[in-house]
Amino acid sequence: MKSSLLLGIISGFAIILIVIFTKENVSYFLNLSAFGITVGGTMAAILIYFSFNDIKCGIQSFINIFREKDYSAKEIMNTIIDLNKKAHKEGVVNIINHESARKIPFLYEGLQLVADNTDPEHIREILLKNTRAITRRNNIGENVFYIAGSIAPMFGMMGTVIGLIAMLNRIKEPSAIPSAMGLALVTTLYGLILSALILKPISGKIRVKNQRNTRLRLLVMEGILAIQRGENSKILEEKLKSFLD
């Protein structure tokens, strides 16, 4: 998942740069003022729109795209079934020491509750509460990037208006027109790139990852409760198959 994000952003920039290099001088598309208006303006608007905690959720959600290991539903299901078999032989208390139990934090958290003889309904309540909290934080993070992606083109247009006003005020100075016109058009380009190639794709990536991880946490929760009940591994496998991609 994180590889596709990096590949998409890099390939997007590569296509744009190839077009620029083959057609024009790249320096025509570099403008510090345009960059400042687009990026600085977008950041300022986000500070107005969201609280610091919301922005922190956005940053954390973005970091988690790269930091969290991606497991498929099939991998998690197989891990749970394997642990269930071990639990029948060794007891639930002993399986939390297995590496396969520790590698998935949400699974390990649930198995610790089982090992502590926590009531099944209480386990379900705790895990659902944690799932909802994580989902809510990621929803906020997704929204931060989505709103930023919606705002960036507006500041691109603002830069265009500023550039056009400057150009009209210097209409009698032909030498000043190119720089003002450059600011006008390049700012719009920066706003579109920032929105279409970076911010909104990141927002979409957070949303997809959040939906997928929520489903996987529900899979893990059902598996943990089945292990606690001492359920037959074949029956457990059939139940967990409904969570497969």
PDB file of C-alpha atoms in Angstrom:
ATOM      1  CA  MET A   1       0.000   0.000   0.000  1.00  0.00           C
ATOM      2  CA  LYS A   2       2.777   2.449   0.927  1.00  0.00           C
ATOM      3  CA  SER A   3       4.777   1.385  -2.152  1.00  0.00           C
ATOM      4  CA  SER A   4       1.901   2.277  -4.474  1.00  0.00           C
ATOM      5  CA  LEU A   5       1.616   5.736  -2.864  1.00  0.00           C
ATOM      6  CA  LEU A   6       5.297   6.506  -3.408  1.00  0.00           C
ATOM      7  CA  LEU A   7       5.228   5.036  -6.914  1.00  0.00           C
ATOM      8  CA  GLY A   8       2.182   7.125  -7.819  1.00  0.00           C
ATOM      9  CA  ILE A   9       3.632  10.410  -6.545  1.00  0.00           C
ATOM     10  CA  ILE A  10       7.055   9.799  -8.109  1.00  0.00           C
ATOM     11  CA  SER A  11       5.614   8.719 -11.467  1.00  0.00           C
ATOM     12  CA  GLY A  12       3.236  11.703 -11.462  1.00  0.00           C
ATOM     13  CA  PHE A  13       6.072  14.168 -10.926  1.00  0.00           C
ATOM     14  CA  ALA A  14       8.217  12.302 -13.451  1.00  0.00           C
ATOM     15  CA  ILE A  15       5.561  12.645 -16.165  1.00  0.00           C
ATOM     16  CA  ILE A  16       5.187  16.378 -15.486  1.00  0.00           C
ATOM     17  CA  LEU A  17       8.967  16.935 -15.488  1.00  0.00           C
ATOM     18  CA  ILE A  18       9.455  14.933 -18.678  1.00  0.00           C
ATOM     19  CA  VAL A  19       6.850  17.068 -20.452  1.00  0.00           C
ATOM     20  CA  ILE A  20       8.488  20.253 -19.145  1.00  0.00           C
ATOM     21  CA  PHE A  21      12.042  19.215 -20.062  1.00  0.00           C
ATOM     22  CA  THR A  22      11.086  18.119 -23.562  1.00  0.00           C
ATOM     23  CA  LYS A  23       9.081  21.233 -24.350  1.00  0.00           C
ATOM     24  CA  GLU A  24      10.411  24.154 -22.327  1.00  0.00           C
ATOM     25  CA  ASN A  25      13.145  25.446 -20.036  1.00  0.00           C
ATOM     26  CA  VAL A  26      12.435  24.120 -16.534  1.00  0.00           C
ATOM     27  CA  SER A  27      13.336  27.482 -14.979  1.00  0.00           C
ATOM     28  CA  TYR A  28      10.118  28.911 -16.441  1.00  0.00           C
ATOM     29  CA  PHE A  29       8.173  26.759 -13.990  1.00  0.00           C
ATOM     30  CA  LEU A  30      10.158  27.666 -10.864  1.00  0.00           C
ATOM     31  CA  ASN A  31       8.796  30.600  -8.895  1.00  0.00           C
ATOM     32  CA  LEU A  32       9.428  30.998  -5.168  1.00  0.00           C
ATOM     33  CA  SER A  33       6.641  33.553  -4.734  1.00  0.00           C
ATOM     34  CA  ALA A  34       4.129  31.220  -6.385  1.00  0.00           C
ATOM     35  CA  PHE A  35       5.286  28.371  -4.143  1.00  0.00           C
ATOM     36  CA  GLY A  36       4.946  30.565  -1.046  1.00  0.00           C
ATOM     37  CA  ILE A  37       1.430  31.700  -1.925  1.00  0.00           C
ATOM     38  CA  THR A  38       0.196  28.166  -2.667  1.00  0.00           C
ATOM     39  CA  VAL A  39       1.888  26.158   0.082  1.00  0.00           C
ATOM     40  CA  GLY A  40       1.969  28.884   2.733  1.00  0.00           C
ATOM     41  CA  GLY A  41      -1.619  29.896   2.063  1.00  0.00           C
ATOM     42  CA  THR A  42      -2.846  26.299   2.224  1.00  0.00           C
ATOM     43  CA  MET A  43      -1.033  25.710   5.521  1.00  0.00           C
ATOM     44  CA  ALA A  44      -2.453  28.912   7.004  1.00  0.00           C
ATOM     45  CA  ALA A  45      -5.989  27.956   5.967  1.00  0.00           C
ATOM     46  CA  ILE A  46      -5.599  24.505   7.528  1.00  0.00           C
ATOM     47  CA  LEU A  47      -4.501  26.114  10.809  1.00  0.00           C
ATOM     48  CA  ILE A  48      -7.690  28.189  10.728  1.00  0.00           C
ATOM     49  CA  TYR A  49      -9.913  25.268   9.731  1.00  0.00           C
ATOM     50  CA  PHE A  50      -8.637  22.575  12.124  1.00  0.00           C
ATOM     51  CA  SER A  51      -7.473  22.352  15.733  1.00  0.00           C
ATOM     52  CA  PHE A  52      -3.882  21.348  16.518  1.00  0.00           C
ATOM     53  CA  ASN A  53      -5.149  17.932  17.649  1.00  0.00           C
ATOM     54  CA  ASP A  54      -6.890  17.410  14.300  1.00  0.00           C
ATOM     55  CA  ILE A  55      -3.723  18.387  12.418  1.00  0.00           C
ATOM     56  CA  LYS A  56      -1.766  15.991  14.629  1.00  0.00           C
ATOM     57  CA  CYS A  57      -4.217  13.231  13.628  1.00  0.00           C
ATOM     58  CA  GLY A  58      -3.567  14.083   9.980  1.00  0.00           C
ATOM     59  CA  ILE A  59       0.209  13.900  10.391  1.00  0.00           C
ATOM     60  CA  GLN A  60      -0.028  10.650  12.361  1.00  0.00           C
ATOM     61  CA  SER A  61      -2.356   9.064   9.789  1.00  0.00           C
ATOM     62  CA  PHE A  62       0.110   9.986   7.040  1.00  0.00           C
ATOM     63  CA  ILE A  63       3.074   8.561   8.981  1.00  0.00           C
ATOM     64  CA  ASN A  64       1.162   5.341   9.663  1.00  0.00           C
ATOM     65  CA  ILE A  65       0.831   4.723   5.917  1.00  0.00           C
ATOM     66  CA  PHE A  66       4.581   4.046   5.895  1.00  0.00           C
ATOM     67  CA  ARG A  67       5.176   2.843   9.455  1.00  0.00           C
ATOM     68  CA  GLU A  68       2.454   0.233   9.943  1.00  0.00           C
ATOM     69  CA  LYS A  69       3.077  -3.180   8.438  1.00  0.00           C
ATOM     70  CA  ASP A  70       0.351  -4.289   6.048  1.00  0.00           C
ATOM     71  CA  TYR A  71      -1.111  -7.728   6.671  1.00  0.00           C
ATOM     72  CA  SER A  72      -3.642  -9.349   4.393  1.00  0.00           C
ATOM     73  CA  ALA A  73      -6.870 -10.754   5.817  1.00  0.00           C
ATOM     74  CA  LYS A  74      -5.652 -14.209   4.743  1.00  0.00           C
ATOM     75  CA  GLU A  75      -2.399 -13.836   6.702  1.00  0.00           C
ATOM     76  CA  ILE A  76      -4.227 -12.714   9.834  1.00  0.00           C
ATOM     77  CA  MET A  77      -6.809 -15.487   9.516  1.00  0.00           C
ATOM     78  CA  ASN A  78      -4.079 -18.119   9.209  1.00  0.00           C
ATOM     79  CA  THR A  79      -2.261 -16.650  12.221  1.00  0.00           C
ATOM     80  CA  ILE A  80      -5.429 -16.770  14.333  1.00  0.00           C
ATOM     81  CA  ILE A  81      -6.214 -20.358  13.293  1.00  0.00           C
ATOM     82  CA  ASP A  82      -2.635 -21.398  14.093  1.00  0.00           C
ATOM     83  CA  LEU A  83      -2.832 -19.725  17.512  1.00  0.00           C
ATOM     84  CA  ASN A  84      -6.198 -21.369  18.150  1.00  0.00           C
ATOM     85  CA  LYS A  85      -4.649 -24.791  17.525  1.00  0.00           C
ATOM     86  CA  LYS A  86      -1.768 -23.940  19.861  1.00  0.00           C
ATOM     87  CA  ALA A  87      -4.238 -22.712  22.497  1.00  0.00           C
ATOM     88  CA  HIS A  88      -5.922 -26.144  22.494  1.00  0.00           C
ATOM     89  CA  LYS A  89      -2.544 -27.793  23.164  1.00  0.00           C
ATOM     90  CA  GLU A  90      -0.703 -25.267  25.339  1.00  0.00           C
ATOM     91  CA  GLY A  91      -3.432 -23.123  26.854  1.00  0.00           C
ATOM     92  CA  VAL A  92      -4.368 -19.519  26.058  1.00  0.00           C
ATOM     93  CA  VAL A  93      -1.945 -18.070  28.620  1.00  0.00           C
ATOM     94  CA  ASN A  94       1.049 -19.585  26.825  1.00  0.00           C
ATOM     95  CA  ILE A  95       0.232 -18.561  23.242  1.00  0.00           C
ATOM     96  CA  ILE A  96       0.801 -14.842  23.882  1.00  0.00           C
ATOM     97  CA  ASN A  97       4.524 -15.636  24.086  1.00  0.00           C
ATOM     98  CA  HIS A  98       4.570 -16.863  20.483  1.00  0.00           C
ATOM     99  CA  GLU A  99       6.106 -14.491  17.943  1.00  0.00           C
ATOM    100  CA  SER A 100       3.035 -14.746  15.705  1.00  0.00           C
ATOM    101  CA  ALA A 101       0.876 -13.404  18.555  1.00  0.00           C
ATOM    102  CA  ARG A 102       3.169 -10.445  19.186  1.00  0.00           C
ATOM    103  CA  LYS A 103       3.665  -9.274  15.602  1.00  0.00           C
ATOM    104  CA  ILE A 104       0.098  -7.889  15.303  1.00  0.00           C
ATOM    105  CA  PRO A 105      -0.448  -5.320  18.109  1.00  0.00           C
ATOM    106  CA  PHE A 106      -4.267  -5.467  18.118  1.00  0.00           C
ATOM    107  CA  LEU A 107      -4.194  -9.280  18.286  1.00  0.00           C
ATOM    108  CA  TYR A 108      -1.642  -9.234  21.100  1.00  0.00           C
ATOM    109  CA  GLU A 109      -3.726  -6.724  23.051  1.00  0.00           C
ATOM    110  CA  GLY A 110      -6.797  -8.952  22.798  1.00  0.00           C
ATOM    111  CA  LEU A 111      -4.931 -12.125  23.737  1.00  0.00           C
ATOM    112  CA  GLN A 112      -3.592 -10.424  26.851  1.00  0.00           C
ATOM    113  CA  LEU A 113      -7.180  -9.704  27.890  1.00  0.00           C
ATOM    114  CA  VAL A 114      -8.045 -13.360  27.310  1.00  0.00           C
ATOM    115  CA  ALA A 115      -5.014 -14.480  29.342  1.00  0.00           C
ATOM    116  CA  ASP A 116      -6.198 -12.231  32.190  1.00  0.00           C
ATOM    117  CA  ASN A 117      -9.553 -14.094  32.217  1.00  0.00           C
ATOM    118  CA  THR A 118     -11.466 -10.993  31.149  1.00  0.00           C
ATOM    119  CA  ASP A 119     -15.170 -11.496  30.507  1.00  0.00           C
ATOM    120  CA  PRO A 120     -15.917 -12.026  26.748  1.00  0.00           C
ATOM    121  CA  GLU A 121     -18.389  -9.143  26.596  1.00  0.00           C
ATOM    122  CA  HIS A 122     -15.875  -6.880  28.286  1.00  0.00           C
ATOM    123  CA  ILE A 123     -13.225  -7.924  25.750  1.00  0.00           C
ATOM    124  CA  ARG A 124     -15.605  -7.162  22.890  1.00  0.00           C
ATOM    125  CA  GLU A 125     -16.445  -3.790  24.428  1.00  0.00           C
ATOM    126  CA  ILE A 126     -12.773  -2.833  24.895  1.00  0.00           C
ATOM    127  CA  LEU A 127     -11.719  -3.900  21.393  1.00  0.00           C
ATOM    128  CA  LEU A 128     -14.700  -2.200  19.741  1.00  0.00           C
ATOM    129  CA  LYS A 129     -14.008   0.983  21.679  1.00  0.00           C
ATOM    130  CA  ASN A 130     -10.366   0.947  20.565  1.00  0.00           C
ATOM    131  CA  THR A 131     -11.390   0.239  16.968  1.00  0.00           C
ATOM    132  CA  ARG A 132     -13.849   3.140  16.934  1.00  0.00           C
ATOM    133  CA  ALA A 133     -11.239   5.487  18.431  1.00  0.00           C
ATOM    134  CA  ILE A 134      -8.617   4.553  15.819  1.00  0.00           C
ATOM    135  CA  THR A 135     -11.164   4.811  12.998  1.00  0.00           C
ATOM    136  CA  ARG A 136     -12.310   8.228  14.222  1.00  0.00           C
ATOM    137  CA  ARG A 137      -8.730   9.572  14.377  1.00  0.00           C
ATOM    138  CA  ASN A 138      -8.024   8.337  10.863  1.00  0.00           C
ATOM    139  CA  ASN A 139     -11.283   9.865   9.607  1.00  0.00           C
ATOM    140  CA  ILE A 140     -10.084  13.201  10.971  1.00  0.00           C
ATOM    141  CA  GLY A 141      -6.673  12.679   9.354  1.00  0.00           C
ATOM    142  CA  GLU A 142      -8.299  11.887   6.016  1.00  0.00           C
ATOM    143  CA  ASN A 143     -10.425  15.033   6.255  1.00  0.00           C
ATOM    144  CA  VAL A 144      -7.382  17.234   6.965  1.00  0.00           C
ATOM    145  CA  PHE A 145      -5.723  16.178   3.708  1.00  0.00           C
ATOM    146  CA  TYR A 146      -8.982  16.297   1.744  1.00  0.00           C
ATOM    147  CA  ILE A 147      -9.735  19.865   2.844  1.00  0.00           C
ATOM    148  CA  ALA A 148      -6.121  20.874   2.180  1.00  0.00           C
ATOM    149  CA  GLY A 149      -6.458  19.411  -1.314  1.00  0.00           C
ATOM    150  CA  SER A 150      -9.633  21.431  -1.869  1.00  0.00           C
ATOM    151  CA  ILE A 151      -8.040  24.654  -0.617  1.00  0.00           C
ATOM    152  CA  ALA A 152      -4.734  24.474  -2.543  1.00  0.00           C
ATOM    153  CA  PRO A 153      -6.212  25.273  -6.006  1.00  0.00           C
ATOM    154  CA  MET A 154      -7.990  28.295  -4.488  1.00  0.00           C
ATOM    155  CA  PHE A 155      -4.658  29.745  -3.412  1.00  0.00           C
ATOM    156  CA  GLY A 156      -3.370  28.898  -6.876  1.00  0.00           C
ATOM    157  CA  MET A 157      -6.161  31.062  -8.292  1.00  0.00           C
ATOM    158  CA  MET A 158      -5.374  33.743  -5.726  1.00  0.00           C
ATOM    159  CA  GLY A 159      -1.794  33.831  -6.987  1.00  0.00           C
ATOM    160  CA  THR A 160      -3.128  34.135 -10.525  1.00  0.00           C
ATOM    161  CA  VAL A 161      -5.253  37.140  -9.546  1.00  0.00           C
ATOM    162  CA  ILE A 162      -2.292  38.748  -7.743  1.00  0.00           C
ATOM    163  CA  GLY A 163      -0.107  38.226 -10.801  1.00  0.00           C
ATOM    164  CA  LEU A 164      -2.713  39.676 -13.166  1.00  0.00           C
ATOM    165  CA  ILE A 165      -3.218  42.733 -10.950  1.00  0.00           C
ATOM    166  CA  ALA A 166       0.550  43.281 -10.872  1.00  0.00           C
ATOM    167  CA  MET A 167       0.708  42.894 -14.650  1.00  0.00           C
ATOM    168  CA  LEU A 168      -2.101  45.393 -15.255  1.00  0.00           C
ATOM    169  CA  ASN A 169      -0.488  47.929 -12.925  1.00  0.00           C
ATOM    170  CA  ARG A 170       2.738  47.615 -14.902  1.00  0.00           C
ATOM    171  CA  ILE A 171       1.169  47.566 -18.330  1.00  0.00           C
ATOM    172  CA  LYS A 172       3.325  50.537 -19.335  1.00  0.00           C
ATOM    173  CA  GLU A 173       6.472  48.655 -18.279  1.00  0.00           C
ATOM    174  CA  PRO A 174       6.844  45.835 -20.825  1.00  0.00           C
ATOM    175  CA  SER A 175       9.895  44.423 -19.047  1.00  0.00           C
ATOM    176  CA  ALA A 176       7.881  43.792 -15.849  1.00  0.00           C
ATOM    177  CA  ILE A 177       4.998  41.966 -17.545  1.00  0.00           C
ATOM    178  CA  PRO A 178       6.702  38.536 -18.011  1.00  0.00           C
ATOM    179  CA  SER A 179       7.519  38.101 -14.297  1.00  0.00           C
ATOM    180  CA  ALA A 180       3.992  39.102 -13.243  1.00  0.00           C
ATOM    181  CA  MET A 181       2.446  36.800 -15.839  1.00  0.00           C
ATOM    182  CA  GLY A 182       4.762  33.996 -14.747  1.00  0.00           C
ATOM    183  CA  LEU A 183       3.563  34.348 -11.161  1.00  0.00           C
ATOM    184  CA  ALA A 184      -0.048  34.357 -12.352  1.00  0.00           C
ATOM    185  CA  LEU A 185       0.157  31.092 -14.275  1.00  0.00           C
ATOM    186  CA  VAL A 186       2.719  29.133 -12.242  1.00  0.00           C
ATOM    187  CA  THR A 187       0.765  29.615  -8.999  1.00  0.00           C
ATOM    188  CA  THR A 188      -2.264  27.944 -10.572  1.00  0.00           C
ATOM    189  CA  LEU A 189      -0.054  25.063 -11.711  1.00  0.00           C
ATOM    190  CA  TYR A 190       1.384  24.633  -8.200  1.00  0.00           C
ATOM    191  CA  GLY A 191      -2.097  24.606  -6.675  1.00  0.00           C
ATOM    192  CA  LEU A 192      -3.294  21.926  -9.090  1.00  0.00           C
ATOM    193  CA  ILE A 193      -0.217  19.741  -8.564  1.00  0.00           C
ATOM    194  CA  LEU A 194      -0.437  20.069  -4.778  1.00  0.00           C
ATOM    195  CA  SER A 195      -4.112  19.108  -4.822  1.00  0.00           C
ATOM    196  CA  ALA A 196      -4.328  16.466  -7.549  1.00  0.00           C
ATOM    197  CA  LEU A 197      -0.988  14.728  -7.093  1.00  0.00           C
ATOM    198  CA  ILE A 198      -0.266  14.974  -3.361  1.00  0.00           C
ATOM    199  CA  LEU A 199      -2.995  16.026  -0.928  1.00  0.00           C
ATOM    200  CA  LYS A 200      -6.137  14.368  -2.300  1.00  0.00           C
ATOM    201  CA  PRO A 201      -4.376  11.083  -3.183  1.00  0.00           C
ATOM    202  CA  ILE A 202      -2.980  10.955   0.369  1.00  0.00           C
ATOM    203  CA  SER A 203      -6.487  11.593   1.703  1.00  0.00           C
ATOM    204  CA  GLY A 204      -7.802   8.722  -0.405  1.00  0.00           C
ATOM    205  CA  LYS A 205      -4.971   6.441   0.711  1.00  0.00           C
ATOM    206  CA  ILE A 206      -5.738   7.143   4.382  1.00  0.00           C
ATOM    207  CA  ARG A 207      -9.440   6.411   3.774  1.00  0.00           C
ATOM    208  CA  VAL A 208      -8.785   3.099   2.002  1.00  0.00           C
ATOM    209  CA  LYS A 209      -6.259   1.994   4.631  1.00  0.00           C
ATOM    210  CA  ASN A 210      -8.632   2.998   7.438  1.00  0.00           C
ATOM    211  CA  GLN A 211     -11.547   1.030   5.973  1.00  0.00           C
ATOM    212  CA  ARG A 212      -9.347  -1.999   5.400  1.00  0.00           C
ATOM    213  CA  ASN A 213      -7.800  -1.916   8.880  1.00  0.00           C
ATOM    214  CA  THR A 214     -11.197  -1.510  10.536  1.00  0.00           C
ATOM    215  CA  ARG A 215     -12.363  -4.690   8.805  1.00  0.00           C
ATOM    216  CA  LEU A 216      -9.171  -6.498   9.861  1.00  0.00           C
ATOM    217  CA  ARG A 217      -9.611  -5.427  13.486  1.00  0.00           C
ATOM    218  CA  LEU A 218     -13.123  -6.880  13.466  1.00  0.00           C
ATOM    219  CA  LEU A 219     -11.660 -10.106  12.059  1.00  0.00           C
ATOM    220  CA  VAL A 220      -9.083 -10.174  14.858  1.00  0.00           C
ATOM    221  CA  MET A 221     -11.741  -9.496  17.495  1.00  0.00           C
ATOM    222  CA  GLU A 222     -13.882 -12.416  16.335  1.00  0.00           C
ATOM    223  CA  GLY A 223     -10.794 -14.622  16.273  1.00  0.00           C
ATOM    224  CA  ILE A 224      -9.801 -13.643  19.812  1.00  0.00           C
ATOM    225  CA  LEU A 225     -13.264 -14.382  21.181  1.00  0.00           C
ATOM    226  CA  ALA A 226     -13.286 -17.735  19.365  1.00  0.00           C
ATOM    227  CA  ILE A 227      -9.912 -18.630  20.901  1.00  0.00           C
ATOM    228  CA  GLN A 228     -11.299 -17.758  24.320  1.00  0.00           C
ATOM    229  CA  ARG A 229     -14.301 -20.041  23.707  1.00  0.00           C
ATOM    230  CA  GLY A 230     -12.001 -22.855  22.603  1.00  0.00           C
ATOM    231  CA  GLU A 231     -13.763 -23.085  19.264  1.00  0.00           C
ATOM    232  CA  ASN A 232     -12.943 -25.791  16.735  1.00  0.00           C
ATOM    233  CA  SER A 233     -10.357 -24.532  14.223  1.00  0.00           C
ATOM    234  CA  LYS A 234     -12.355 -25.670  11.175  1.00  0.00           C
ATOM    235  CA  ILE A 235     -15.469 -23.859  12.362  1.00  0.00           C
ATOM    236  CA  LEU A 236     -13.367 -20.794  13.166  1.00  0.00           C
ATOM    237  CA  GLU A 237     -11.867 -20.814   9.668  1.00  0.00           C
ATOM    238  CA  GLU A 238     -15.299 -20.867   8.057  1.00  0.00           C
ATOM    239  CA  LYS A 239     -16.433 -17.938  10.212  1.00  0.00           C
ATOM    240  CA  LEU A 240     -13.359 -15.842   9.446  1.00  0.00           C
ATOM    241  CA  LYS A 241     -13.549 -16.433   5.678  1.00  0.00           C
ATOM    242  CA  SER A 242     -16.317 -13.830   5.498  1.00  0.00           C
ATOM    243  CA  PHE A 243     -13.661 -11.173   6.249  1.00  0.00           C
ATOM    244  CA  LEU A 244     -11.398 -12.139   3.343  1.00  0.00           C
ATOM    245  CA  ASP A 245     -10.790  -9.609   0.555  1.00  0.00           C
TER     246      ASP A 245
END
